[in-house]
Amino acid sequence: MENIHQIVSKRQTFEKIEHWITENEKTEIPVKVLIGNKIDLYASNKGGVSKSEAIGMARKYGMEYFEVCSIGDTSIAPVFDYLFSTIIGQIPNPPTPLSLMGKGILIGKRLLNSSKYQLALCDIASLYE
């Protein structure tokens, strides 16, 4: 993933996104986002990637699009807010073994050691016997 930090200013990197998305479909990634970095270079970079192109790519693959820049007030905080709230929203309350399967969610020791959770695991195991 060379030069991924220049995704907005370098077209060749932007054009690799579809390949990376295809590669990542083999893994269980609960939330994907597209981040345009160095947005301060839009005006000075001829042949770069436009905001509308980036948004179009994000929509094509069902991702949210964010822009960040180390200069000014365009911070990364909204990206993390979105990621955390989306991931937390995918965790059922209360979590059951069956509802967590296939979501790429790691279970903590407290839940794993819970007697309720252990009983629920036994119930699921009986479905496969």
Short mmCIF file of C-alpha atoms in Angstrom, two decimals:
data_model
loop_
_atom_site.label_atom_id
_atom_site.label_comp_id
_atom_site.label_asym_id
_atom_site.label_seq_id
_atom_site.Cartn_x
_atom_site.Cartn_y
_atom_site.Cartn_z
CA MET A 1 0.00 0.00 0.00
CA GLU A 2 2.65 2.46 -1.04
CA ASN A 3 1.91 6.15 -0.74
CA ILE A 4 -1.51 5.56 0.79
CA HIS A 5 -1.07 8.84 2.68
CA GLN A 6 -1.39 10.70 -0.63
CA ILE A 7 -4.69 9.26 -1.73
CA VAL A 8 -6.18 12.61 -2.74
CA SER A 9 -3.15 14.05 -4.48
CA LYS A 10 -1.98 10.98 -6.41
CA ARG A 11 -4.29 9.48 -9.00
CA GLN A 12 -2.24 6.27 -9.30
CA THR A 13 -2.86 5.51 -5.63
CA PHE A 14 -6.57 6.30 -5.93
CA GLU A 15 -6.84 3.89 -8.83
CA LYS A 16 -5.53 1.07 -6.62
CA ILE A 17 -8.46 1.39 -4.21
CA GLU A 18 -10.64 -1.10 -6.07
CA HIS A 19 -7.86 -3.69 -5.87
CA TRP A 20 -7.48 -3.12 -2.11
CA ILE A 21 -11.23 -3.38 -1.61
CA THR A 22 -11.29 -6.69 -3.49
CA GLU A 23 -8.40 -7.97 -1.36
CA ASN A 24 -10.14 -6.88 1.85
CA GLU A 25 -13.37 -8.64 0.92
CA LYS A 26 -11.54 -11.85 1.88
CA THR A 27 -11.39 -10.65 5.50
CA GLU A 28 -14.09 -9.72 7.98
CA ILE A 29 -13.78 -5.96 8.26
CA PRO A 30 -16.90 -4.64 9.99
CA VAL A 31 -16.64 -1.04 8.75
CA LYS A 32 -14.82 0.46 5.79
CA VAL A 33 -14.22 4.14 5.12
CA LEU A 34 -12.45 6.09 2.41
CA ILE A 35 -10.31 8.95 3.67
CA GLY A 36 -9.09 11.76 1.46
CA ASN A 37 -5.91 13.15 2.95
CA LYS A 38 -3.99 16.33 2.15
CA ILE A 39 -7.12 18.13 1.02
CA ASP A 40 -5.14 21.37 1.12
CA LEU A 41 -3.47 20.20 -2.10
CA TYR A 42 -6.71 20.17 -4.15
CA ALA A 43 -6.12 23.61 -5.60
CA SER A 44 -2.43 23.17 -6.39
CA ASN A 45 -2.55 19.62 -7.73
CA LYS A 46 -3.42 19.20 -11.38
CA GLY A 47 -4.38 15.64 -12.28
CA GLY A 48 -5.20 14.75 -8.69
CA VAL A 49 -8.42 13.18 -7.50
CA SER A 50 -11.47 15.41 -7.16
CA LYS A 51 -13.77 15.30 -4.16
CA SER A 52 -16.66 14.14 -6.36
CA GLU A 53 -14.57 11.21 -7.68
CA ALA A 54 -13.66 10.17 -4.15
CA ILE A 55 -17.27 10.39 -2.98
CA GLY A 56 -18.35 8.37 -6.02
CA MET A 57 -15.83 5.64 -5.22
CA ALA A 58 -16.95 5.53 -1.59
CA ARG A 59 -20.61 5.24 -2.60
CA LYS A 60 -19.85 2.53 -5.15
CA TYR A 61 -18.52 0.32 -2.35
CA GLY A 62 -20.92 1.42 0.40
CA MET A 63 -18.33 3.37 2.37
CA GLU A 64 -18.45 6.72 4.10
CA TYR A 65 -16.04 9.35 2.78
CA PHE A 66 -14.05 11.67 5.03
CA GLU A 67 -11.51 14.37 4.28
CA VAL A 68 -8.63 15.15 6.60
CA CYS A 69 -5.71 17.50 6.60
CA SER A 70 -2.92 18.15 9.07
CA ILE A 71 -3.18 21.85 8.24
CA GLY A 72 -6.21 23.71 9.53
CA ASP A 73 -9.22 22.33 11.35
CA THR A 74 -10.03 19.24 9.26
CA SER A 75 -9.19 16.62 11.88
CA ILE A 76 -9.41 12.85 11.97
CA ALA A 77 -11.75 12.88 15.00
CA PRO A 78 -14.98 12.53 12.95
CA VAL A 79 -13.54 9.40 11.30
CA PHE A 80 -12.95 7.73 14.66
CA ASP A 81 -16.34 8.88 15.96
CA TYR A 82 -18.01 7.26 12.95
CA LEU A 83 -15.98 4.04 13.22
CA PHE A 84 -16.56 3.60 16.94
CA SER A 85 -20.28 4.35 16.84
CA THR A 86 -20.81 2.08 13.83
CA ILE A 87 -18.90 -0.84 15.35
CA ILE A 88 -20.60 -0.44 18.72
CA GLY A 89 -23.95 -0.30 16.92
CA GLN A 90 -23.23 -3.72 15.42
CA ILE A 91 -22.76 -5.37 18.81
CA PRO A 92 -26.06 -6.80 20.01
CA ASN A 93 -27.15 -5.98 23.54
CA PRO A 94 -26.94 -8.35 25.28
CA PRO A 95 -24.43 -10.12 23.07
CA THR A 96 -25.07 -13.78 22.38
CA PRO A 97 -22.64 -16.18 20.73
CA LEU A 98 -24.89 -16.63 17.71
CA SER A 99 -25.36 -12.89 17.18
CA LEU A 100 -21.61 -12.26 17.29
CA MET A 101 -20.65 -14.99 14.83
CA GLY A 102 -19.36 -13.68 11.52
CA LYS A 103 -19.09 -10.07 12.65
CA GLY A 104 -15.34 -10.05 13.28
CA ILE A 105 -15.93 -9.04 16.91
CA LEU A 106 -13.46 -10.32 19.50
CA ILE A 107 -15.01 -11.35 22.78
CA GLY A 108 -13.44 -10.22 26.06
CA LYS A 109 -12.54 -12.51 28.97
CA ARG A 110 -15.37 -11.29 31.17
CA LEU A 111 -18.01 -12.30 28.65
CA LEU A 112 -16.24 -15.55 27.74
CA ASN A 113 -16.14 -16.56 31.40
CA SER A 114 -19.76 -15.63 32.04
CA SER A 115 -21.94 -18.63 32.94
CA LYS A 116 -24.81 -17.23 30.83
CA TYR A 117 -22.52 -17.03 27.82
CA GLN A 118 -21.19 -20.56 28.40
CA LEU A 119 -24.76 -21.90 28.50
CA ALA A 120 -25.59 -20.06 25.28
CA LEU A 121 -22.53 -21.63 23.63
CA CYS A 122 -23.78 -25.07 24.66
CA ASP A 123 -27.17 -24.29 23.12
CA ILE A 124 -25.52 -23.34 19.83
CA ALA A 125 -23.33 -26.46 19.88
CA SER A 126 -26.44 -28.62 20.21
CA LEU A 127 -27.78 -27.14 16.96
CA TYR A 128 -24.84 -28.65 15.10
CA GLU A 129 -25.03 -32.15 16.60
#
